[in-house]
Structures are given as C-alpha cells and as structure tokens.
Amino acid sequence: MKLQCVVISAFICATIAAPTPNGMTFDAVQTRDLARLRARQSVNDESDDLINGPCRDVTFIFARGSLEPGNMGIIVGPEVCTALQASLGADAVACQGVGPPYNATLGDNFLPQNTSPDDIGAATTLFDLANTMCPSTKVVAGGYSQGAAVMDGSIQALPPAIMSQIAGVVLFGYTRNQQDDGRIPNYPVSQTKVYCNSGDIICDGILLPLPAHFTYGSNATSAADFLVSML
Ligand SMILES: *[C@@H]1O[C@H](CO)[C@@H](O)[C@H](O)[C@H]1NC(C)=O
Ligand SMILES: *[C@@H]1O[C@H](CO)[C@@H](O)[C@H](O)[C@H]1NC(C)=O
C-alpha cells in the first residue's frame, strides 16, 4: 500500500514537500522507494540501443511518464521492450528511451501540449536519428502518461518520410486522449493503440492520477503483440 502511495506520489506527493513522520520529505521518500522498487523488479529503466548501435531490424522508441527514473521508466516501457525482444529475438529489437532534454517534470503536464516543446523535440531527435542512421529499421513507438503526450506532439508533426517509417504506436494512460479523440492527429488510427484502463480519469482529461493510472504493466504483452502485428 505504501509503495502504491509512493508511486502515485510521483504526481501528487512530490509537489508537497511536507516532512513525513520520520522527518524525510516526500521527495526523499519517493526517491528511496522508487530505488527499492527498481531493485526488487530488476527493471532496466535505461535503454540506449539506438544511440549506441548497431542498427537492428526493429527500433522501439519510448517516452516515460512524469518523474519516472531512467529514460524508459519502470511502469510499462521496459516491459514492452522485453516483450518485443521475447517475440522477435533480443538481437532484432533496439530499445531507446527518450532522454534529455525530456526530463519528465510534473509542471510540463500543464503546458498547452501537456508537455513542453523541448520534451517533444527530444523524441523527434530520436525519430530523425533512426531515419538517418538506420534507414531500413522498422520503428515502433510508445509513451506513458506525459510520455504519451510527448509521442503525440512529436509524431503528428513529423515529415511524411519519417512518419511513414513508424509502423505502430502504443499509448498508455494518454493525457491527451480526450483532446485528440483517442488518436494521434495526422497518424493512422489503424496503426495506433491506446490503453486507457477503467478508472484512469487522466484519459478523460482530468490530470489526477488514481491507482488505475499505474496498472499498465499488465498491458505490456498485449501492446507488444499489437506492435509486432503492425510490422
Ligand atoms: C528540464 O529541462 C528544461 C530544458 O528543456 C530546463 O529548462 C529545466 O530547467 C529542466 N528542469 C529540471 C527540473 O531539470
Ligand atoms: C489492460 O490489462 C488489464 C488487466 O489484464 C485489462 O483488464 C484491461 O482491459 C487491459 N486494457 C486494455 C485497454 O486492453
């Protein structure tokens, strides 16, 4: 229960720098508990396969949610990467998280695009890189929470040649689900799958993370299956 509260605090409690009973701030508690969660799940929250090379058949570019660690986060990104590699072969899939300048801050959720132009630019840089460095790789993409807004803002504005390299996109707990009618403008609906679980009101345009917002790890295999079906 405490862990769940702390993960939820990624959105809420972190903004309240009140001391906890043992004198730690919520920030400190959150950092500590996220580290514990990471250790326990041995989730790899950092993937730089595209940047490090070599090019692989498939490149999965993922943007994490607010305050998640690493560049892949821990809630669903690494799980989709693992499921893609299980399905296609570890050497066939490069996983790449959207890193700096996307820093997944809370405040950026409240900007007009539910993330910042710099955050969106960080994803666009990676789509450009995949296109120039690995022109024959098939790109698939994903985003969770603010990361879904990052993917939305980036993909809808890509030049056609780069957009057409993206075979499929999965979005989890999509913060712009309502504004953008459950899709990414300009990008084919048939190549997009949005996971919005029952009770996740963030998908209804209310930026309040309830427990359902943290359940998308259970949809990782389904999401990977969808992306594989788009290749
Ligand atoms: C996040 O990155 C932006 C640049 O895109 C920078 O202005 C801002 O200070 C950074 N915020 C944090 C908390 O690191
Ligand atoms: C995500 O997984 C949960 C648990 O298996 C399931 O109930 C839910 O329907 C799935 N969500 C979507 C959008 O498929």
PDB file of C-alpha atoms and ligand atoms in Angstrom:
ATOM      1  CA  MET A   1       0.000   0.000   0.000  1.00  0.00           C
ATOM      2  CA  LYS A   2       2.775   2.335   0.955  1.00  0.00           C
ATOM      3  CA  LEU A   3       4.591   1.567  -2.254  1.00  0.00           C
ATOM      4  CA  GLN A   4       1.495   2.300  -4.271  1.00  0.00           C
ATOM      5  CA  CYS A   5       1.052   5.600  -2.451  1.00  0.00           C
ATOM      6  CA  VAL A   6       4.639   6.477  -3.164  1.00  0.00           C
ATOM      7  CA  VAL A   7       4.373   5.606  -6.827  1.00  0.00           C
ATOM      8  CA  ILE A   8       1.200   7.666  -7.035  1.00  0.00           C
ATOM      9  CA  SER A   9       3.127  10.363  -5.237  1.00  0.00           C
ATOM     10  CA  ALA A  10       5.186  10.613  -8.392  1.00  0.00           C
ATOM     11  CA  PHE A  11       2.433  13.030  -9.336  1.00  0.00           C
ATOM     12  CA  ILE A  12       0.869  14.271  -6.157  1.00  0.00           C
ATOM     13  CA  CYS A  13       3.005  13.944  -3.064  1.00  0.00           C
ATOM     14  CA  ALA A  14       6.174  15.114  -4.765  1.00  0.00           C
ATOM     15  CA  THR A  15       4.686  18.544  -5.032  1.00  0.00           C
ATOM     16  CA  ILE A  16       4.119  18.615  -1.282  1.00  0.00           C
ATOM     17  CA  ALA A  17       7.485  18.976   0.382  1.00  0.00           C
ATOM     18  CA  ALA A  18       5.969  18.275   3.801  1.00  0.00           C
ATOM     19  CA  PRO A  19       8.045  16.210   6.210  1.00  0.00           C
ATOM     20  CA  THR A  20       6.913  12.631   6.824  1.00  0.00           C
ATOM     21  CA  PRO A  21       6.677  11.286  10.393  1.00  0.00           C
ATOM     22  CA  ASN A  22      10.313  10.208  10.295  1.00  0.00           C
ATOM     23  CA  GLY A  23      11.413  13.598   9.068  1.00  0.00           C
ATOM     24  CA  MET A  24      12.076  12.704   5.424  1.00  0.00           C
ATOM     25  CA  THR A  25      10.452  14.832   2.753  1.00  0.00           C
ATOM     26  CA  PHE A  26       8.102  13.156   0.305  1.00  0.00           C
ATOM     27  CA  ASP A  27      10.731  13.755  -2.341  1.00  0.00           C
ATOM     28  CA  ALA A  28      13.271  11.776  -0.356  1.00  0.00           C
ATOM     29  CA  VAL A  29      10.772   9.016   0.394  1.00  0.00           C
ATOM     30  CA  GLN A  30       9.788   8.811  -3.228  1.00  0.00           C
ATOM     31  CA  THR A  31      13.375   8.614  -4.436  1.00  0.00           C
ATOM     32  CA  ARG A  32      14.153   5.942  -1.878  1.00  0.00           C
ATOM     33  CA  ASP A  33      11.089   3.856  -2.654  1.00  0.00           C
ATOM     34  CA  LEU A  34      11.490   4.112  -6.414  1.00  0.00           C
ATOM     35  CA  ALA A  35      15.055   2.832  -5.940  1.00  0.00           C
ATOM     36  CA  ARG A  36      13.708  -0.075  -3.881  1.00  0.00           C
ATOM     37  CA  LEU A  37      11.037  -0.824  -6.467  1.00  0.00           C
ATOM     38  CA  ARG A  38      13.649  -0.798  -9.204  1.00  0.00           C
ATOM     39  CA  ALA A  39      15.953  -3.109  -7.269  1.00  0.00           C
ATOM     40  CA  ARG A  40      13.154  -5.514  -6.455  1.00  0.00           C
ATOM     41  CA  GLN A  41      11.839  -5.747 -10.001  1.00  0.00           C
ATOM     42  CA  SER A  42      15.307  -5.507 -11.517  1.00  0.00           C
ATOM     43  CA  VAL A  43      13.706  -3.457 -14.240  1.00  0.00           C
ATOM     44  CA  ASN A  44      16.122  -1.892 -16.680  1.00  0.00           C
ATOM     45  CA  ASP A  45      14.954   1.714 -16.708  1.00  0.00           C
ATOM     46  CA  GLU A  46      17.626   2.861 -19.166  1.00  0.00           C
ATOM     47  CA  SER A  47      17.936   1.758 -22.813  1.00  0.00           C
ATOM     48  CA  ASP A  48      20.125   3.428 -25.425  1.00  0.00           C
ATOM     49  CA  ASP A  49      20.312   0.767 -28.130  1.00  0.00           C
ATOM     50  CA  LEU A  50      19.626   3.181 -30.995  1.00  0.00           C
ATOM     51  CA  ILE A  51      22.184   5.737 -29.839  1.00  0.00           C
ATOM     52  CA  ASN A  52      24.787   3.046 -29.097  1.00  0.00           C
ATOM     53  CA  GLY A  53      24.079   0.977 -32.234  1.00  0.00           C
ATOM     54  CA  PRO A  54      24.286  -1.259 -34.150  1.00  0.00           C
ATOM     55  CA  CYS A  55      21.085  -0.846 -36.170  1.00  0.00           C
ATOM     56  CA  ARG A  56      18.575  -3.632 -35.618  1.00  0.00           C
ATOM     57  CA  ASP A  57      15.539  -4.814 -37.589  1.00  0.00           C
ATOM     58  CA  VAL A  58      13.135  -3.057 -35.236  1.00  0.00           C
ATOM     59  CA  THR A  59      13.640   0.075 -33.113  1.00  0.00           C
ATOM     60  CA  PHE A  60      11.293   0.758 -30.181  1.00  0.00           C
ATOM     61  CA  ILE A  61      11.312   4.396 -29.068  1.00  0.00           C
ATOM     62  CA  PHE A  62       9.557   5.028 -25.749  1.00  0.00           C
ATOM     63  CA  ALA A  63       8.797   8.088 -23.619  1.00  0.00           C
ATOM     64  CA  ARG A  64       8.269   7.560 -19.874  1.00  0.00           C
ATOM     65  CA  GLY A  65       5.775   9.262 -17.561  1.00  0.00           C
ATOM     66  CA  SER A  66       6.387  12.161 -15.191  1.00  0.00           C
ATOM     67  CA  LEU A  67       9.103  11.600 -12.603  1.00  0.00           C
ATOM     68  CA  GLU A  68       9.819   8.047 -13.712  1.00  0.00           C
ATOM     69  CA  PRO A  69      13.513   7.109 -13.455  1.00  0.00           C
ATOM     70  CA  GLY A  70      15.927   6.441 -16.312  1.00  0.00           C
ATOM     71  CA  ASN A  71      14.815   7.084 -19.878  1.00  0.00           C
ATOM     72  CA  MET A  72      12.374   4.124 -20.060  1.00  0.00           C
ATOM     73  CA  GLY A  73      10.723   4.498 -16.659  1.00  0.00           C
ATOM     74  CA  ILE A  74       9.597   1.449 -14.723  1.00  0.00           C
ATOM     75  CA  ILE A  75       5.813   1.241 -15.111  1.00  0.00           C
ATOM     76  CA  VAL A  76       5.475  -0.105 -18.665  1.00  0.00           C
ATOM     77  CA  GLY A  77       8.313   0.910 -21.024  1.00  0.00           C
ATOM     78  CA  PRO A  78      10.891  -1.760 -20.090  1.00  0.00           C
ATOM     79  CA  GLU A  79       8.143  -4.391 -20.027  1.00  0.00           C
ATOM     80  CA  VAL A  80       7.120  -3.629 -23.632  1.00  0.00           C
ATOM     81  CA  CYS A  81      10.790  -3.710 -24.676  1.00  0.00           C
ATOM     82  CA  THR A  82      11.247  -7.123 -23.043  1.00  0.00           C
ATOM     83  CA  ALA A  83       8.055  -8.466 -24.612  1.00  0.00           C
ATOM     84  CA  LEU A  84       9.124  -7.262 -28.082  1.00  0.00           C
ATOM     85  CA  GLN A  85      12.506  -8.933 -27.660  1.00  0.00           C
ATOM     86  CA  ALA A  86      10.863 -12.130 -26.417  1.00  0.00           C
ATOM     87  CA  SER A  87       8.684 -12.153 -29.507  1.00  0.00           C
ATOM     88  CA  LEU A  88      11.181 -11.091 -32.201  1.00  0.00           C
ATOM     89  CA  GLY A  89      14.536 -12.028 -30.674  1.00  0.00           C
ATOM     90  CA  ALA A  90      16.715  -9.911 -28.398  1.00  0.00           C
ATOM     91  CA  ASP A  91      19.117  -9.011 -31.197  1.00  0.00           C
ATOM     92  CA  ALA A  92      16.305  -7.954 -33.513  1.00  0.00           C
ATOM     93  CA  VAL A  93      14.980  -5.133 -31.327  1.00  0.00           C
ATOM     94  CA  ALA A  94      16.735  -1.931 -30.284  1.00  0.00           C
ATOM     95  CA  CYS A  95      15.052  -0.208 -27.338  1.00  0.00           C
ATOM     96  CA  GLN A  96      15.590   3.501 -26.922  1.00  0.00           C
ATOM     97  CA  GLY A  97      14.153   5.727 -24.208  1.00  0.00           C
ATOM     98  CA  VAL A  98      13.553   9.429 -24.793  1.00  0.00           C
ATOM     99  CA  GLY A  99      16.240  11.143 -22.732  1.00  0.00           C
ATOM    100  CA  PRO A 100      17.331  14.757 -22.170  1.00  0.00           C
ATOM    101  CA  PRO A 101      16.119  17.374 -22.722  1.00  0.00           C
ATOM    102  CA  TYR A 102      12.922  15.431 -21.922  1.00  0.00           C
ATOM    103  CA  ASN A 103      13.133  15.480 -18.170  1.00  0.00           C
ATOM    104  CA  ALA A 104       9.594  14.347 -17.325  1.00  0.00           C
ATOM    105  CA  THR A 105       8.844  17.150 -14.888  1.00  0.00           C
ATOM    106  CA  LEU A 106       5.397  17.464 -13.320  1.00  0.00           C
ATOM    107  CA  GLY A 107       4.934  21.079 -14.318  1.00  0.00           C
ATOM    108  CA  ASP A 108       5.227  20.367 -18.028  1.00  0.00           C
ATOM    109  CA  ASN A 109       1.938  18.408 -17.889  1.00  0.00           C
ATOM    110  CA  PHE A 110       0.140  21.726 -17.545  1.00  0.00           C
ATOM    111  CA  LEU A 111       1.553  23.324 -20.695  1.00  0.00           C
ATOM    112  CA  PRO A 112      -0.707  23.611 -23.780  1.00  0.00           C
ATOM    113  CA  GLN A 113       0.558  20.355 -25.319  1.00  0.00           C
ATOM    114  CA  ASN A 114       0.652  18.629 -21.897  1.00  0.00           C
ATOM    115  CA  THR A 115       4.441  18.603 -22.227  1.00  0.00           C
ATOM    116  CA  SER A 116       6.980  21.130 -23.483  1.00  0.00           C
ATOM    117  CA  PRO A 117       8.311  21.806 -26.980  1.00  0.00           C
ATOM    118  CA  ASP A 118      11.784  20.744 -25.751  1.00  0.00           C
ATOM    119  CA  ASP A 119      10.354  17.470 -24.444  1.00  0.00           C
ATOM    120  CA  ILE A 120       8.655  16.817 -27.774  1.00  0.00           C
ATOM    121  CA  GLY A 121      11.855  17.756 -29.574  1.00  0.00           C
ATOM    122  CA  ALA A 122      13.754  15.070 -27.671  1.00  0.00           C
ATOM    123  CA  ALA A 123      11.525  12.398 -29.231  1.00  0.00           C
ATOM    124  CA  THR A 124      11.732  13.990 -32.677  1.00  0.00           C
ATOM    125  CA  THR A 125      15.535  13.900 -32.461  1.00  0.00           C
ATOM    126  CA  LEU A 126      15.340  10.122 -31.965  1.00  0.00           C
ATOM    127  CA  PHE A 127      12.916   9.562 -34.861  1.00  0.00           C
ATOM    128  CA  ASP A 128      15.270  11.634 -37.036  1.00  0.00           C
ATOM    129  CA  LEU A 129      18.252   9.640 -35.805  1.00  0.00           C
ATOM    130  CA  ALA A 130      16.576   6.307 -36.573  1.00  0.00           C
ATOM    131  CA  ASN A 131      15.803   7.564 -40.059  1.00  0.00           C
ATOM    132  CA  THR A 132      19.281   8.852 -40.882  1.00  0.00           C
ATOM    133  CA  MET A 133      21.346   6.238 -39.056  1.00  0.00           C
ATOM    134  CA  CYS A 134      19.153   3.156 -39.589  1.00  0.00           C
ATOM    135  CA  PRO A 135      17.044   3.881 -42.691  1.00  0.00           C
ATOM    136  CA  SER A 136      15.875   0.274 -43.010  1.00  0.00           C
ATOM    137  CA  THR A 137      14.897  -0.317 -39.381  1.00  0.00           C
ATOM    138  CA  LYS A 138      11.165  -0.531 -38.693  1.00  0.00           C
ATOM    139  CA  VAL A 139      10.307   1.933 -35.949  1.00  0.00           C
ATOM    140  CA  VAL A 140       7.645   1.301 -33.329  1.00  0.00           C
ATOM    141  CA  ALA A 141       6.905   3.770 -30.562  1.00  0.00           C
ATOM    142  CA  GLY A 142       5.236   4.076 -27.204  1.00  0.00           C
ATOM    143  CA  GLY A 143       4.532   6.568 -24.467  1.00  0.00           C
ATOM    144  CA  TYR A 144       3.078   6.525 -20.997  1.00  0.00           C
ATOM    145  CA  SER A 145       1.268   9.439 -19.344  1.00  0.00           C
ATOM    146  CA  GLN A 146       3.262  12.618 -20.110  1.00  0.00           C
ATOM    147  CA  GLY A 147       5.325  10.414 -22.405  1.00  0.00           C
ATOM    148  CA  ALA A 148       2.162   9.719 -24.426  1.00  0.00           C
ATOM    149  CA  ALA A 149       1.804  13.488 -24.919  1.00  0.00           C
ATOM    150  CA  VAL A 150       5.464  13.626 -25.969  1.00  0.00           C
ATOM    151  CA  MET A 151       4.817  10.997 -28.655  1.00  0.00           C
ATOM    152  CA  ASP A 152       1.600  12.703 -29.721  1.00  0.00           C
ATOM    153  CA  GLY A 153       3.279  16.087 -30.143  1.00  0.00           C
ATOM    154  CA  SER A 154       6.289  14.656 -31.937  1.00  0.00           C
ATOM    155  CA  ILE A 155       4.690  12.165 -34.335  1.00  0.00           C
ATOM    156  CA  GLN A 156       1.876  14.437 -35.592  1.00  0.00           C
ATOM    157  CA  ALA A 157       4.449  16.986 -36.787  1.00  0.00           C
ATOM    158  CA  LEU A 158       6.970  14.641 -38.415  1.00  0.00           C
ATOM    159  CA  PRO A 159       7.725  14.996 -42.111  1.00  0.00           C
ATOM    160  CA  PRO A 160       5.961  12.239 -44.110  1.00  0.00           C
ATOM    161  CA  ALA A 161       9.157  10.300 -44.855  1.00  0.00           C
ATOM    162  CA  ILE A 162       9.979   9.959 -41.179  1.00  0.00           C
ATOM    163  CA  MET A 163       6.383   9.387 -40.051  1.00  0.00           C
ATOM    164  CA  SER A 164       5.965   6.594 -42.573  1.00  0.00           C
ATOM    165  CA  GLN A 165       8.889   4.715 -41.016  1.00  0.00           C
ATOM    166  CA  ILE A 166       6.799   4.330 -37.834  1.00  0.00           C
ATOM    167  CA  ALA A 167       4.864   1.077 -38.156  1.00  0.00           C
ATOM    168  CA  GLY A 168       2.822   1.368 -34.961  1.00  0.00           C
ATOM    169  CA  VAL A 169       2.384   3.324 -31.743  1.00  0.00           C
ATOM    170  CA  VAL A 170       1.052   2.339 -28.316  1.00  0.00           C
ATOM    171  CA  LEU A 171      -0.037   4.942 -25.773  1.00  0.00           C
ATOM    172  CA  PHE A 172      -0.805   4.187 -22.117  1.00  0.00           C
ATOM    173  CA  GLY A 173      -2.741   6.469 -19.762  1.00  0.00           C
ATOM    174  CA  TYR A 174      -2.896   9.041 -22.556  1.00  0.00           C
ATOM    175  CA  THR A 175      -3.073  12.558 -21.079  1.00  0.00           C
ATOM    176  CA  ARG A 176      -4.380  13.964 -24.389  1.00  0.00           C
ATOM    177  CA  ASN A 177      -6.830  11.148 -25.045  1.00  0.00           C
ATOM    178  CA  GLN A 178      -9.810  13.471 -24.867  1.00  0.00           C
ATOM    179  CA  GLN A 179      -8.348  16.478 -26.699  1.00  0.00           C
ATOM    180  CA  ASP A 180      -7.070  14.327 -29.552  1.00  0.00           C
ATOM    181  CA  ASP A 181     -10.031  11.910 -29.802  1.00  0.00           C
ATOM    182  CA  GLY A 182      -8.105   8.835 -28.722  1.00  0.00           C
ATOM    183  CA  ARG A 183      -5.592   9.116 -31.528  1.00  0.00           C
ATOM    184  CA  ILE A 184      -2.505  10.958 -32.761  1.00  0.00           C
ATOM    185  CA  PRO A 185      -3.561  13.635 -35.249  1.00  0.00           C
ATOM    186  CA  ASN A 186      -2.144  13.062 -38.773  1.00  0.00           C
ATOM    187  CA  TYR A 187      -1.068   9.499 -37.897  1.00  0.00           C
ATOM    188  CA  PRO A 188      -3.146   6.456 -38.993  1.00  0.00           C
ATOM    189  CA  VAL A 189      -5.693   5.343 -36.386  1.00  0.00           C
ATOM    190  CA  SER A 190      -5.257   1.743 -37.545  1.00  0.00           C
ATOM    191  CA  GLN A 191      -1.588   1.869 -36.505  1.00  0.00           C
ATOM    192  CA  THR A 192      -2.339   3.300 -33.074  1.00  0.00           C
ATOM    193  CA  LYS A 193      -3.475   1.510 -29.936  1.00  0.00           C
ATOM    194  CA  VAL A 194      -4.456   3.494 -26.859  1.00  0.00           C
ATOM    195  CA  TYR A 195      -4.564   1.744 -23.486  1.00  0.00           C
ATOM    196  CA  CYS A 196      -6.851   3.605 -21.125  1.00  0.00           C
ATOM    197  CA  ASN A 197      -7.864   1.406 -18.252  1.00  0.00           C
ATOM    198  CA  SER A 198     -11.157   1.684 -16.438  1.00  0.00           C
ATOM    199  CA  GLY A 199     -10.859   4.242 -13.636  1.00  0.00           C
ATOM    200  CA  ASP A 200      -7.921   6.134 -15.143  1.00  0.00           C
ATOM    201  CA  ILE A 201      -9.528   9.562 -15.327  1.00  0.00           C
ATOM    202  CA  ILE A 202      -6.375  11.034 -16.856  1.00  0.00           C
ATOM    203  CA  CYS A 203      -7.750   9.578 -20.086  1.00  0.00           C
ATOM    204  CA  ASP A 204     -10.867  11.742 -19.556  1.00  0.00           C
ATOM    205  CA  GLY A 205      -8.839  14.931 -19.431  1.00  0.00           C
ATOM    206  CA  ILE A 206      -8.536  15.139 -15.641  1.00  0.00           C
ATOM    207  CA  LEU A 207      -4.858  15.235 -14.713  1.00  0.00           C
ATOM    208  CA  LEU A 208      -5.252  13.374 -11.432  1.00  0.00           C
ATOM    209  CA  PRO A 209      -3.511  10.007 -11.224  1.00  0.00           C
ATOM    210  CA  LEU A 210      -5.701   7.442  -9.469  1.00  0.00           C
ATOM    211  CA  PRO A 211      -4.446   3.884  -8.850  1.00  0.00           C
ATOM    212  CA  ALA A 212      -5.676   2.724 -12.295  1.00  0.00           C
ATOM    213  CA  HIS A 213      -3.098   5.048 -13.876  1.00  0.00           C
ATOM    214  CA  PHE A 214      -0.335   2.764 -12.584  1.00  0.00           C
ATOM    215  CA  THR A 215      -1.658  -0.568 -13.897  1.00  0.00           C
ATOM    216  CA  TYR A 216      -0.337  -0.520 -17.452  1.00  0.00           C
ATOM    217  CA  GLY A 217       2.471  -3.004 -16.838  1.00  0.00           C
ATOM    218  CA  SER A 218      -0.219  -5.663 -17.211  1.00  0.00           C
ATOM    219  CA  ASN A 219      -0.881  -4.447 -20.771  1.00  0.00           C
ATOM    220  CA  ALA A 220       2.733  -4.658 -21.944  1.00  0.00           C
ATOM    221  CA  THR A 221       2.480  -8.039 -23.665  1.00  0.00           C
ATOM    222  CA  SER A 222      -0.727  -7.078 -25.451  1.00  0.00           C
ATOM    223  CA  ALA A 223       0.910  -3.823 -26.578  1.00  0.00           C
ATOM    224  CA  ALA A 224       3.988  -5.646 -27.875  1.00  0.00           C
ATOM    225  CA  ASP A 225       1.732  -8.096 -29.741  1.00  0.00           C
ATOM    226  CA  PHE A 226      -0.042  -5.148 -31.372  1.00  0.00           C
ATOM    227  CA  LEU A 227       3.254  -3.559 -32.425  1.00  0.00           C
ATOM    228  CA  VAL A 228       4.519  -6.867 -33.834  1.00  0.00           C
ATOM    229  CA  SER A 229       1.273  -7.223 -35.805  1.00  0.00           C
ATOM    230  CA  MET A 230       1.988  -3.820 -37.414  1.00  0.00           C
ATOM    231  CA  LEU A 231       5.457  -4.774 -38.704  1.00  0.00           C
TER     232      LEU A 231
HETATM  233  C1  LIG B   1      14.058  20.448 -17.732  1.00  0.00           C
HETATM  234  O1  LIG B   1      14.616  20.788 -18.985  1.00  0.00           O
HETATM  235  C2  LIG B   1      14.422  22.141 -19.359  1.00  0.00           C
HETATM  236  C3  LIG B   1      15.027  22.304 -20.737  1.00  0.00           C
HETATM  237  O2  LIG B   1      14.280  21.627 -21.660  1.00  0.00           O
HETATM  238  C4  LIG B   1      15.068  23.066 -18.350  1.00  0.00           C
HETATM  239  O3  LIG B   1      14.784  24.395 -18.685  1.00  0.00           O
HETATM  240  C5  LIG B   1      14.513  22.761 -16.968  1.00  0.00           C
HETATM  241  O4  LIG B   1      15.212  23.530 -16.019  1.00  0.00           O
HETATM  242  C6  LIG B   1      14.683  21.292 -16.639  1.00  0.00           C
HETATM  243  N1  LIG B   1      14.024  21.040 -15.356  1.00  0.00           N
HETATM  244  C7  LIG B   1      14.541  20.237 -14.447  1.00  0.00           C
HETATM  245  C8  LIG B   1      13.753  20.129 -13.194  1.00  0.00           C
HETATM  246  O5  LIG B   1      15.574  19.616 -14.618  1.00  0.00           O
HETATM  247  C1  LIG B   2      -5.066  -3.926 -19.606  1.00  0.00           C
HETATM  248  O1  LIG B   2      -4.891  -5.050 -18.802  1.00  0.00           O
HETATM  249  C2  LIG B   2      -5.956  -5.206 -17.843  1.00  0.00           C
HETATM  250  C3  LIG B   2      -5.571  -6.364 -16.938  1.00  0.00           C
HETATM  251  O2  LIG B   2      -5.325  -7.521 -17.706  1.00  0.00           O
HETATM  252  C4  LIG B   2      -7.259  -5.441 -18.562  1.00  0.00           C
HETATM  253  O3  LIG B   2      -8.301  -5.553 -17.653  1.00  0.00           O
HETATM  254  C5  LIG B   2      -7.522  -4.241 -19.470  1.00  0.00           C
HETATM  255  O4  LIG B   2      -8.677  -4.465 -20.231  1.00  0.00           O
HETATM  256  C6  LIG B   2      -6.351  -4.007 -20.402  1.00  0.00           C
HETATM  257  N1  LIG B   2      -6.568  -2.743 -21.084  1.00  0.00           N
HETATM  258  C7  LIG B   2      -6.779  -2.648 -22.389  1.00  0.00           C
HETATM  259  C8  LIG B   2      -7.076  -1.284 -22.886  1.00  0.00           C
HETATM  260  O5  LIG B   2      -6.726  -3.604 -23.141  1.00  0.00           O
END
